[in-house]
């Protein structure tokens, strides 16, 4: 029940609006733009785009091919969250496929929602921008970010691997100190998301800094900044299986997520 409630709050209500074609111009008022960014602290990116990190278990992980499905993002109207009390509280969950996809293509989703699942190509890791979307005047208190499995409407699917009905694909090697590189492939159809307060840059997590945003007087831009350097922390490639590793990776992905409001 709690998961279903979280999903329903994230999508809110209202008619879907179309993205605007601005020909490179600045977004006008009454629009929302979502930015996906990577914090590359602790990440070594090579000339060919492959990248490596040293995990908290002193394993060197080198990624040669990787894709992640950005499933959906939206703002959440204050009316949907005010009964919860404190605006700065974050909600984090790891979801099965059925719950993660509730509300996709739902005509009742909030107008701010970016509804098209899109594959991020992570070799090399690069920022992406989605929007702007036209939004009627509305007051928002939270932002929702979701990664989930691909489907028929997913954009930018790769030809190199079969990512159908998968959320992520990481392929590379892991290496213990003094050991040889060991190849691995990590795939999963699990999903994960975060429902977060809205914070100005540098204030994420400070409940006193959480903002209400009135879309209408000005354009709103939301950046979801993910930490790539810690995404494999806690993963022991010598034990467990692909599903166990994926759960840790997806938890790290959203647990270290920072939401910035501009």
PDB file of C-alpha atoms in Angstrom:
ATOM      1  CA  UNK A   1       0.000   0.000   0.000  1.00  0.00           C
ATOM      2  CA  UNK A   2       2.829   2.424   0.882  1.00  0.00           C
ATOM      3  CA  UNK A   3       4.477   1.837  -2.495  1.00  0.00           C
ATOM      4  CA  UNK A   4       1.234   2.386  -4.368  1.00  0.00           C
ATOM      5  CA  UNK A   5       0.637   5.609  -2.433  1.00  0.00           C
ATOM      6  CA  UNK A   6       4.136   6.849  -3.237  1.00  0.00           C
ATOM      7  CA  UNK A   7       3.627   6.193  -6.919  1.00  0.00           C
ATOM      8  CA  UNK A   8       0.270   7.958  -6.955  1.00  0.00           C
ATOM      9  CA  UNK A   9       1.722  11.040  -5.268  1.00  0.00           C
ATOM     10  CA  UNK A  10       4.544  11.166  -7.776  1.00  0.00           C
ATOM     11  CA  UNK A  11       2.257  11.332 -10.790  1.00  0.00           C
ATOM     12  CA  UNK A  12      -0.384  13.609  -9.289  1.00  0.00           C
ATOM     13  CA  UNK A  13      -3.232  14.732 -11.525  1.00  0.00           C
ATOM     14  CA  UNK A  14      -3.925  16.837 -14.582  1.00  0.00           C
ATOM     15  CA  UNK A  15      -3.770  16.581 -18.367  1.00  0.00           C
ATOM     16  CA  UNK A  16      -0.504  15.763 -20.113  1.00  0.00           C
ATOM     17  CA  UNK A  17       1.250  18.650 -21.890  1.00  0.00           C
ATOM     18  CA  UNK A  18       3.549  18.444 -24.894  1.00  0.00           C
ATOM     19  CA  UNK A  19       7.255  19.369 -24.859  1.00  0.00           C
ATOM     20  CA  UNK A  20       8.040  22.673 -26.557  1.00  0.00           C
ATOM     21  CA  UNK A  21      10.379  23.180 -29.492  1.00  0.00           C
ATOM     22  CA  UNK A  22      12.366  26.338 -28.720  1.00  0.00           C
ATOM     23  CA  UNK A  23      15.065  26.105 -31.413  1.00  0.00           C
ATOM     24  CA  UNK A  24      17.736  26.589 -28.765  1.00  0.00           C
ATOM     25  CA  UNK A  25      16.069  29.540 -27.046  1.00  0.00           C
ATOM     26  CA  UNK A  26      15.511  30.011 -23.322  1.00  0.00           C
ATOM     27  CA  UNK A  27      12.448  28.327 -21.792  1.00  0.00           C
ATOM     28  CA  UNK A  28       9.497  30.688 -21.299  1.00  0.00           C
ATOM     29  CA  UNK A  29       7.544  31.032 -18.035  1.00  0.00           C
ATOM     30  CA  UNK A  30       5.151  28.248 -17.094  1.00  0.00           C
ATOM     31  CA  UNK A  31       7.567  25.510 -18.171  1.00  0.00           C
ATOM     32  CA  UNK A  32       9.557  22.776 -16.451  1.00  0.00           C
ATOM     33  CA  UNK A  33      12.869  21.382 -17.717  1.00  0.00           C
ATOM     34  CA  UNK A  34      14.603  18.319 -16.266  1.00  0.00           C
ATOM     35  CA  UNK A  35      18.372  17.880 -16.394  1.00  0.00           C
ATOM     36  CA  UNK A  36      20.162  14.579 -15.740  1.00  0.00           C
ATOM     37  CA  UNK A  37      23.741  15.070 -14.585  1.00  0.00           C
ATOM     38  CA  UNK A  38      26.578  12.934 -13.220  1.00  0.00           C
ATOM     39  CA  UNK A  39      28.869  13.717 -10.310  1.00  0.00           C
ATOM     40  CA  UNK A  40      32.150  12.244 -11.563  1.00  0.00           C
ATOM     41  CA  UNK A  41      34.051  12.564  -8.284  1.00  0.00           C
ATOM     42  CA  UNK A  42      36.291   9.497  -7.997  1.00  0.00           C
ATOM     43  CA  UNK A  43      35.669   8.454 -11.620  1.00  0.00           C
ATOM     44  CA  UNK A  44      38.459   8.047 -14.177  1.00  0.00           C
ATOM     45  CA  UNK A  45      37.157   8.514 -17.721  1.00  0.00           C
ATOM     46  CA  UNK A  46      39.381   7.219 -20.517  1.00  0.00           C
ATOM     47  CA  UNK A  47      39.750   8.649 -24.013  1.00  0.00           C
ATOM     48  CA  UNK A  48      37.449   5.989 -25.507  1.00  0.00           C
ATOM     49  CA  UNK A  49      34.713   6.777 -22.961  1.00  0.00           C
ATOM     50  CA  UNK A  50      35.254   3.751 -20.728  1.00  0.00           C
ATOM     51  CA  UNK A  51      35.488   4.642 -17.057  1.00  0.00           C
ATOM     52  CA  UNK A  52      36.647   3.127 -13.791  1.00  0.00           C
ATOM     53  CA  UNK A  53      36.152   3.568 -10.063  1.00  0.00           C
ATOM     54  CA  UNK A  54      37.677   2.124  -6.911  1.00  0.00           C
ATOM     55  CA  UNK A  55      34.900   0.969  -4.596  1.00  0.00           C
ATOM     56  CA  UNK A  56      34.657   1.070  -0.818  1.00  0.00           C
ATOM     57  CA  UNK A  57      35.772  -2.593  -0.897  1.00  0.00           C
ATOM     58  CA  UNK A  58      38.956  -1.620  -2.754  1.00  0.00           C
ATOM     59  CA  UNK A  59      37.781  -3.254  -5.971  1.00  0.00           C
ATOM     60  CA  UNK A  60      38.653  -1.566  -9.239  1.00  0.00           C
ATOM     61  CA  UNK A  61      35.612  -1.646 -11.515  1.00  0.00           C
ATOM     62  CA  UNK A  62      36.085  -0.704 -15.166  1.00  0.00           C
ATOM     63  CA  UNK A  63      32.985  -0.160 -17.304  1.00  0.00           C
ATOM     64  CA  UNK A  64      33.271  -0.625 -21.059  1.00  0.00           C
ATOM     65  CA  UNK A  65      29.569  -0.604 -22.037  1.00  0.00           C
ATOM     66  CA  UNK A  66      26.647   0.704 -19.980  1.00  0.00           C
ATOM     67  CA  UNK A  67      23.080   1.898 -20.404  1.00  0.00           C
ATOM     68  CA  UNK A  68      20.459   3.117 -17.916  1.00  0.00           C
ATOM     69  CA  UNK A  69      16.743   3.676 -18.587  1.00  0.00           C
ATOM     70  CA  UNK A  70      15.511   7.031 -17.329  1.00  0.00           C
ATOM     71  CA  UNK A  71      11.872   6.102 -17.001  1.00  0.00           C
ATOM     72  CA  UNK A  72      10.085   9.202 -15.771  1.00  0.00           C
ATOM     73  CA  UNK A  73      10.390  12.518 -13.930  1.00  0.00           C
ATOM     74  CA  UNK A  74       7.813  14.956 -12.614  1.00  0.00           C
ATOM     75  CA  UNK A  75       7.080  17.630 -10.089  1.00  0.00           C
ATOM     76  CA  UNK A  76       4.587  16.895  -7.316  1.00  0.00           C
ATOM     77  CA  UNK A  77       1.906  19.470  -6.400  1.00  0.00           C
ATOM     78  CA  UNK A  78       2.001  20.698  -2.808  1.00  0.00           C
ATOM     79  CA  UNK A  79      -1.622  19.659  -2.384  1.00  0.00           C
ATOM     80  CA  UNK A  80      -0.525  16.044  -2.802  1.00  0.00           C
ATOM     81  CA  UNK A  81       2.156  16.131  -0.109  1.00  0.00           C
ATOM     82  CA  UNK A  82       1.088  18.693   2.497  1.00  0.00           C
ATOM     83  CA  UNK A  83      -0.800  16.093   4.570  1.00  0.00           C
ATOM     84  CA  UNK A  84       2.571  14.379   5.064  1.00  0.00           C
ATOM     85  CA  UNK A  85       3.792  17.383   7.014  1.00  0.00           C
ATOM     86  CA  UNK A  86       7.468  18.209   6.446  1.00  0.00           C
ATOM     87  CA  UNK A  87       8.403  19.196   2.919  1.00  0.00           C
ATOM     88  CA  UNK A  88      12.049  18.237   3.286  1.00  0.00           C
ATOM     89  CA  UNK A  89      11.518  14.509   3.844  1.00  0.00           C
ATOM     90  CA  UNK A  90      12.690  12.202   1.052  1.00  0.00           C
ATOM     91  CA  UNK A  91      11.076   8.890   0.127  1.00  0.00           C
ATOM     92  CA  UNK A  92      13.246   6.126  -1.285  1.00  0.00           C
ATOM     93  CA  UNK A  93      12.113   2.700  -2.463  1.00  0.00           C
ATOM     94  CA  UNK A  94      13.228  -0.291  -4.493  1.00  0.00           C
ATOM     95  CA  UNK A  95      10.389  -1.528  -6.682  1.00  0.00           C
ATOM     96  CA  UNK A  96       9.266  -4.512  -8.638  1.00  0.00           C
ATOM     97  CA  UNK A  97       8.363  -3.895 -12.251  1.00  0.00           C
ATOM     98  CA  UNK A  98       4.590  -3.722 -11.768  1.00  0.00           C
ATOM     99  CA  UNK A  99       4.640  -0.912  -9.205  1.00  0.00           C
ATOM    100  CA  UNK A 100       7.291   1.055 -11.058  1.00  0.00           C
ATOM    101  CA  UNK A 101       5.192   1.231 -14.189  1.00  0.00           C
ATOM    102  CA  UNK A 102       1.957   2.342 -12.555  1.00  0.00           C
ATOM    103  CA  UNK A 103       0.843   5.586 -14.161  1.00  0.00           C
ATOM    104  CA  UNK A 104       2.889   5.325 -17.356  1.00  0.00           C
ATOM    105  CA  UNK A 105       0.897   6.907 -20.193  1.00  0.00           C
ATOM    106  CA  UNK A 106      -1.856   7.672 -17.648  1.00  0.00           C
ATOM    107  CA  UNK A 107      -3.861  10.673 -18.892  1.00  0.00           C
ATOM    108  CA  UNK A 108      -4.248  11.697 -15.244  1.00  0.00           C
ATOM    109  CA  UNK A 109      -0.522  12.222 -14.695  1.00  0.00           C
ATOM    110  CA  UNK A 110       0.695  15.663 -13.678  1.00  0.00           C
ATOM    111  CA  UNK A 111       1.361  18.024 -16.625  1.00  0.00           C
ATOM    112  CA  UNK A 112       4.993  18.399 -15.543  1.00  0.00           C
ATOM    113  CA  UNK A 113       5.702  14.717 -16.149  1.00  0.00           C
ATOM    114  CA  UNK A 114       8.284  13.758 -18.743  1.00  0.00           C
ATOM    115  CA  UNK A 115       6.526  10.581 -19.922  1.00  0.00           C
ATOM    116  CA  UNK A 116       8.912   9.063 -22.467  1.00  0.00           C
ATOM    117  CA  UNK A 117      11.337   6.441 -21.105  1.00  0.00           C
ATOM    118  CA  UNK A 118      14.764   7.154 -22.575  1.00  0.00           C
ATOM    119  CA  UNK A 119      18.014   5.204 -22.512  1.00  0.00           C
ATOM    120  CA  UNK A 120      21.059   7.023 -21.183  1.00  0.00           C
ATOM    121  CA  UNK A 121      24.283   5.825 -22.782  1.00  0.00           C
ATOM    122  CA  UNK A 122      26.867   5.854 -19.991  1.00  0.00           C
ATOM    123  CA  UNK A 123      30.076   5.262 -21.961  1.00  0.00           C
ATOM    124  CA  UNK A 124      31.048   8.001 -21.782  1.00  0.00           C
ATOM    125  CA  UNK A 125      28.861   9.410 -18.983  1.00  0.00           C
ATOM    126  CA  UNK A 126      27.207  12.589 -20.229  1.00  0.00           C
ATOM    127  CA  UNK A 127      24.440  14.986 -19.102  1.00  0.00           C
ATOM    128  CA  UNK A 128      21.014  14.977 -20.734  1.00  0.00           C
ATOM    129  CA  UNK A 129      18.190  17.531 -20.835  1.00  0.00           C
ATOM    130  CA  UNK A 130      14.469  16.797 -21.172  1.00  0.00           C
ATOM    131  CA  UNK A 131      11.967  19.555 -21.837  1.00  0.00           C
ATOM    132  CA  UNK A 132      10.819  22.165 -21.458  1.00  0.00           C
ATOM    133  CA  UNK A 133       7.244  21.086 -20.834  1.00  0.00           C
ATOM    134  CA  UNK A 134       4.375  23.542 -20.720  1.00  0.00           C
ATOM    135  CA  UNK A 135       2.729  23.471 -17.295  1.00  0.00           C
ATOM    136  CA  UNK A 136      -0.374  25.353 -16.095  1.00  0.00           C
ATOM    137  CA  UNK A 137       0.114  27.640 -13.100  1.00  0.00           C
ATOM    138  CA  UNK A 138       0.691  25.314 -10.162  1.00  0.00           C
ATOM    139  CA  UNK A 139       2.526  25.222  -6.838  1.00  0.00           C
ATOM    140  CA  UNK A 140       4.923  22.298  -6.430  1.00  0.00           C
ATOM    141  CA  UNK A 141       6.767  20.985  -3.383  1.00  0.00           C
ATOM    142  CA  UNK A 142       8.611  17.884  -4.551  1.00  0.00           C
ATOM    143  CA  UNK A 143      10.287  16.223  -7.506  1.00  0.00           C
ATOM    144  CA  UNK A 144      10.097  12.595  -8.567  1.00  0.00           C
ATOM    145  CA  UNK A 145      12.834  10.631 -10.369  1.00  0.00           C
ATOM    146  CA  UNK A 146      12.402   7.068 -11.592  1.00  0.00           C
ATOM    147  CA  UNK A 147      14.543   4.531 -13.418  1.00  0.00           C
ATOM    148  CA  UNK A 148      12.688   1.461 -14.709  1.00  0.00           C
ATOM    149  CA  UNK A 149      12.622  -1.173 -17.399  1.00  0.00           C
ATOM    150  CA  UNK A 150      12.339  -0.270 -21.066  1.00  0.00           C
ATOM    151  CA  UNK A 151       9.198  -0.922 -23.102  1.00  0.00           C
ATOM    152  CA  UNK A 152       7.848  -0.390 -26.622  1.00  0.00           C
ATOM    153  CA  UNK A 153       7.895   3.387 -26.287  1.00  0.00           C
ATOM    154  CA  UNK A 154      11.444   3.725 -24.955  1.00  0.00           C
ATOM    155  CA  UNK A 155      13.704   6.097 -26.895  1.00  0.00           C
ATOM    156  CA  UNK A 156      17.386   5.623 -27.803  1.00  0.00           C
ATOM    157  CA  UNK A 157      17.518   1.858 -27.327  1.00  0.00           C
ATOM    158  CA  UNK A 158      20.944   0.489 -28.307  1.00  0.00           C
ATOM    159  CA  UNK A 159      21.508  -1.966 -31.137  1.00  0.00           C
ATOM    160  CA  UNK A 160      24.570  -3.482 -29.479  1.00  0.00           C
ATOM    161  CA  UNK A 161      22.638  -5.333 -26.737  1.00  0.00           C
ATOM    162  CA  UNK A 162      19.066  -6.432 -26.081  1.00  0.00           C
ATOM    163  CA  UNK A 163      17.876  -3.948 -23.474  1.00  0.00           C
ATOM    164  CA  UNK A 164      14.205  -4.846 -23.939  1.00  0.00           C
ATOM    165  CA  UNK A 165      12.410  -4.959 -20.560  1.00  0.00           C
ATOM    166  CA  UNK A 166      15.634  -4.127 -18.717  1.00  0.00           C
ATOM    167  CA  UNK A 167      16.453  -1.118 -16.541  1.00  0.00           C
ATOM    168  CA  UNK A 168      20.225  -1.133 -16.760  1.00  0.00           C
ATOM    169  CA  UNK A 169      23.157  -2.898 -18.331  1.00  0.00           C
ATOM    170  CA  UNK A 170      26.725  -2.555 -17.006  1.00  0.00           C
ATOM    171  CA  UNK A 171      29.474  -4.532 -18.692  1.00  0.00           C
ATOM    172  CA  UNK A 172      33.161  -4.522 -17.800  1.00  0.00           C
ATOM    173  CA  UNK A 173      35.634  -6.013 -15.342  1.00  0.00           C
ATOM    174  CA  UNK A 174      36.237  -6.011 -11.623  1.00  0.00           C
ATOM    175  CA  UNK A 175      39.631  -6.498 -10.046  1.00  0.00           C
ATOM    176  CA  UNK A 176      40.708  -7.129  -6.468  1.00  0.00           C
ATOM    177  CA  UNK A 177      44.083  -5.751  -5.281  1.00  0.00           C
ATOM    178  CA  UNK A 178      46.811  -7.938  -6.728  1.00  0.00           C
ATOM    179  CA  UNK A 179      44.309  -9.958  -8.775  1.00  0.00           C
ATOM    180  CA  UNK A 180      43.486 -10.193 -12.450  1.00  0.00           C
ATOM    181  CA  UNK A 181      40.527  -8.406 -14.085  1.00  0.00           C
ATOM    182  CA  UNK A 182      37.371 -10.557 -14.076  1.00  0.00           C
ATOM    183  CA  UNK A 183      34.689  -9.870 -16.718  1.00  0.00           C
ATOM    184  CA  UNK A 184      31.093  -9.319 -15.594  1.00  0.00           C
ATOM    185  CA  UNK A 185      27.723  -8.245 -16.970  1.00  0.00           C
ATOM    186  CA  UNK A 186      25.132  -6.728 -14.649  1.00  0.00           C
ATOM    187  CA  UNK A 187      21.535  -6.498 -15.892  1.00  0.00           C
ATOM    188  CA  UNK A 188      18.217  -6.058 -14.103  1.00  0.00           C
ATOM    189  CA  UNK A 189      14.535  -5.307 -14.683  1.00  0.00           C
ATOM    190  CA  UNK A 190      14.140  -3.840 -11.183  1.00  0.00           C
ATOM    191  CA  UNK A 191      13.299  -0.172 -10.802  1.00  0.00           C
ATOM    192  CA  UNK A 192      14.071   2.454  -8.236  1.00  0.00           C
ATOM    193  CA  UNK A 193      12.940   6.007  -7.625  1.00  0.00           C
ATOM    194  CA  UNK A 194      13.041   8.953  -5.302  1.00  0.00           C
ATOM    195  CA  UNK A 195      10.480  11.483  -4.161  1.00  0.00           C
ATOM    196  CA  UNK A 196      12.436  14.494  -2.948  1.00  0.00           C
ATOM    197  CA  UNK A 197      11.992  17.978  -1.640  1.00  0.00           C
ATOM    198  CA  UNK A 198      13.054  20.894  -3.859  1.00  0.00           C
ATOM    199  CA  UNK A 199      16.341  22.512  -2.839  1.00  0.00           C
ATOM    200  CA  UNK A 200      18.504  25.314  -4.228  1.00  0.00           C
ATOM    201  CA  UNK A 201      22.061  24.319  -5.247  1.00  0.00           C
ATOM    202  CA  UNK A 202      24.227  23.422  -2.262  1.00  0.00           C
ATOM    203  CA  UNK A 203      21.305  22.980   0.144  1.00  0.00           C
ATOM    204  CA  UNK A 204      20.098  19.464  -0.685  1.00  0.00           C
ATOM    205  CA  UNK A 205      18.740  17.640   2.354  1.00  0.00           C
ATOM    206  CA  UNK A 206      18.362  20.760   4.514  1.00  0.00           C
ATOM    207  CA  UNK A 207      14.676  20.676   5.448  1.00  0.00           C
ATOM    208  CA  UNK A 208      14.747  24.393   6.268  1.00  0.00           C
ATOM    209  CA  UNK A 209      15.917  25.156   2.722  1.00  0.00           C
ATOM    210  CA  UNK A 210      13.165  23.145   0.969  1.00  0.00           C
ATOM    211  CA  UNK A 211      11.231  25.378  -1.407  1.00  0.00           C
ATOM    212  CA  UNK A 212       7.754  25.718  -2.795  1.00  0.00           C
ATOM    213  CA  UNK A 213       7.825  26.543  -6.486  1.00  0.00           C
ATOM    214  CA  UNK A 214       5.141  28.443  -8.356  1.00  0.00           C
ATOM    215  CA  UNK A 215       5.327  27.475 -11.994  1.00  0.00           C
ATOM    216  CA  UNK A 216       3.935  30.383 -13.968  1.00  0.00           C
ATOM    217  CA  UNK A 217       5.879  33.496 -12.967  1.00  0.00           C
ATOM    218  CA  UNK A 218       9.161  31.879 -14.038  1.00  0.00           C
ATOM    219  CA  UNK A 219      10.522  28.810 -15.787  1.00  0.00           C
ATOM    220  CA  UNK A 220      11.579  25.991 -13.447  1.00  0.00           C
ATOM    221  CA  UNK A 221      14.633  23.797 -13.987  1.00  0.00           C
ATOM    222  CA  UNK A 222      15.304  20.642 -11.977  1.00  0.00           C
ATOM    223  CA  UNK A 223      18.639  18.826 -12.017  1.00  0.00           C
ATOM    224  CA  UNK A 224      18.883  15.227 -10.856  1.00  0.00           C
ATOM    225  CA  UNK A 225      22.593  14.761 -10.082  1.00  0.00           C
ATOM    226  CA  UNK A 226      23.680  11.141  -9.684  1.00  0.00           C
ATOM    227  CA  UNK A 227      27.017  10.051  -8.118  1.00  0.00           C
ATOM    228  CA  UNK A 228      28.780   7.662 -10.485  1.00  0.00           C
ATOM    229  CA  UNK A 229      31.808   7.218  -8.227  1.00  0.00           C
ATOM    230  CA  UNK A 230      29.848   5.392  -5.524  1.00  0.00           C
ATOM    231  CA  UNK A 231      27.476   3.362  -7.696  1.00  0.00           C
ATOM    232  CA  UNK A 232      29.344   0.067  -7.025  1.00  0.00           C
ATOM    233  CA  UNK A 233      30.027   0.648  -3.330  1.00  0.00           C
ATOM    234  CA  UNK A 234      28.950  -2.347  -1.275  1.00  0.00           C
ATOM    235  CA  UNK A 235      28.994  -4.732  -4.236  1.00  0.00           C
ATOM    236  CA  UNK A 236      31.109  -7.865  -3.649  1.00  0.00           C
ATOM    237  CA  UNK A 237      31.537  -9.358  -7.099  1.00  0.00           C
ATOM    238  CA  UNK A 238      33.212 -12.438  -5.589  1.00  0.00           C
ATOM    239  CA  UNK A 239      29.970 -13.544  -3.922  1.00  0.00           C
ATOM    240  CA  UNK A 240      26.261 -13.181  -4.562  1.00  0.00           C
ATOM    241  CA  UNK A 241      24.659 -12.969  -7.964  1.00  0.00           C
ATOM    242  CA  UNK A 242      23.577 -10.480 -10.611  1.00  0.00           C
ATOM    243  CA  UNK A 243      20.275  -9.727  -8.875  1.00  0.00           C
ATOM    244  CA  UNK A 244      21.957  -8.987  -5.546  1.00  0.00           C
ATOM    245  CA  UNK A 245      24.526  -6.717  -7.204  1.00  0.00           C
ATOM    246  CA  UNK A 246      21.793  -4.868  -9.119  1.00  0.00           C
ATOM    247  CA  UNK A 247      19.835  -4.132  -5.955  1.00  0.00           C
ATOM    248  CA  UNK A 248      22.899  -2.514  -4.387  1.00  0.00           C
ATOM    249  CA  UNK A 249      23.662  -0.496  -7.531  1.00  0.00           C
ATOM    250  CA  UNK A 250      20.091   0.802  -7.841  1.00  0.00           C
ATOM    251  CA  UNK A 251      20.007   1.683  -4.147  1.00  0.00           C
ATOM    252  CA  UNK A 252      23.277   3.599  -4.474  1.00  0.00           C
ATOM    253  CA  UNK A 253      22.019   5.362  -7.579  1.00  0.00           C
ATOM    254  CA  UNK A 254      19.059   6.976  -5.855  1.00  0.00           C
ATOM    255  CA  UNK A 255      20.440   7.111  -2.314  1.00  0.00           C
ATOM    256  CA  UNK A 256      23.239   9.411  -3.494  1.00  0.00           C
ATOM    257  CA  UNK A 257      20.936  11.422  -5.774  1.00  0.00           C
ATOM    258  CA  UNK A 258      20.994  15.209  -5.306  1.00  0.00           C
ATOM    259  CA  UNK A 259      18.073  17.334  -6.516  1.00  0.00           C
ATOM    260  CA  UNK A 260      18.793  20.955  -7.468  1.00  0.00           C
ATOM    261  CA  UNK A 261      16.203  23.632  -8.194  1.00  0.00           C
ATOM    262  CA  UNK A 262      16.900  26.656 -10.383  1.00  0.00           C
TER     263      UNK A 262
END
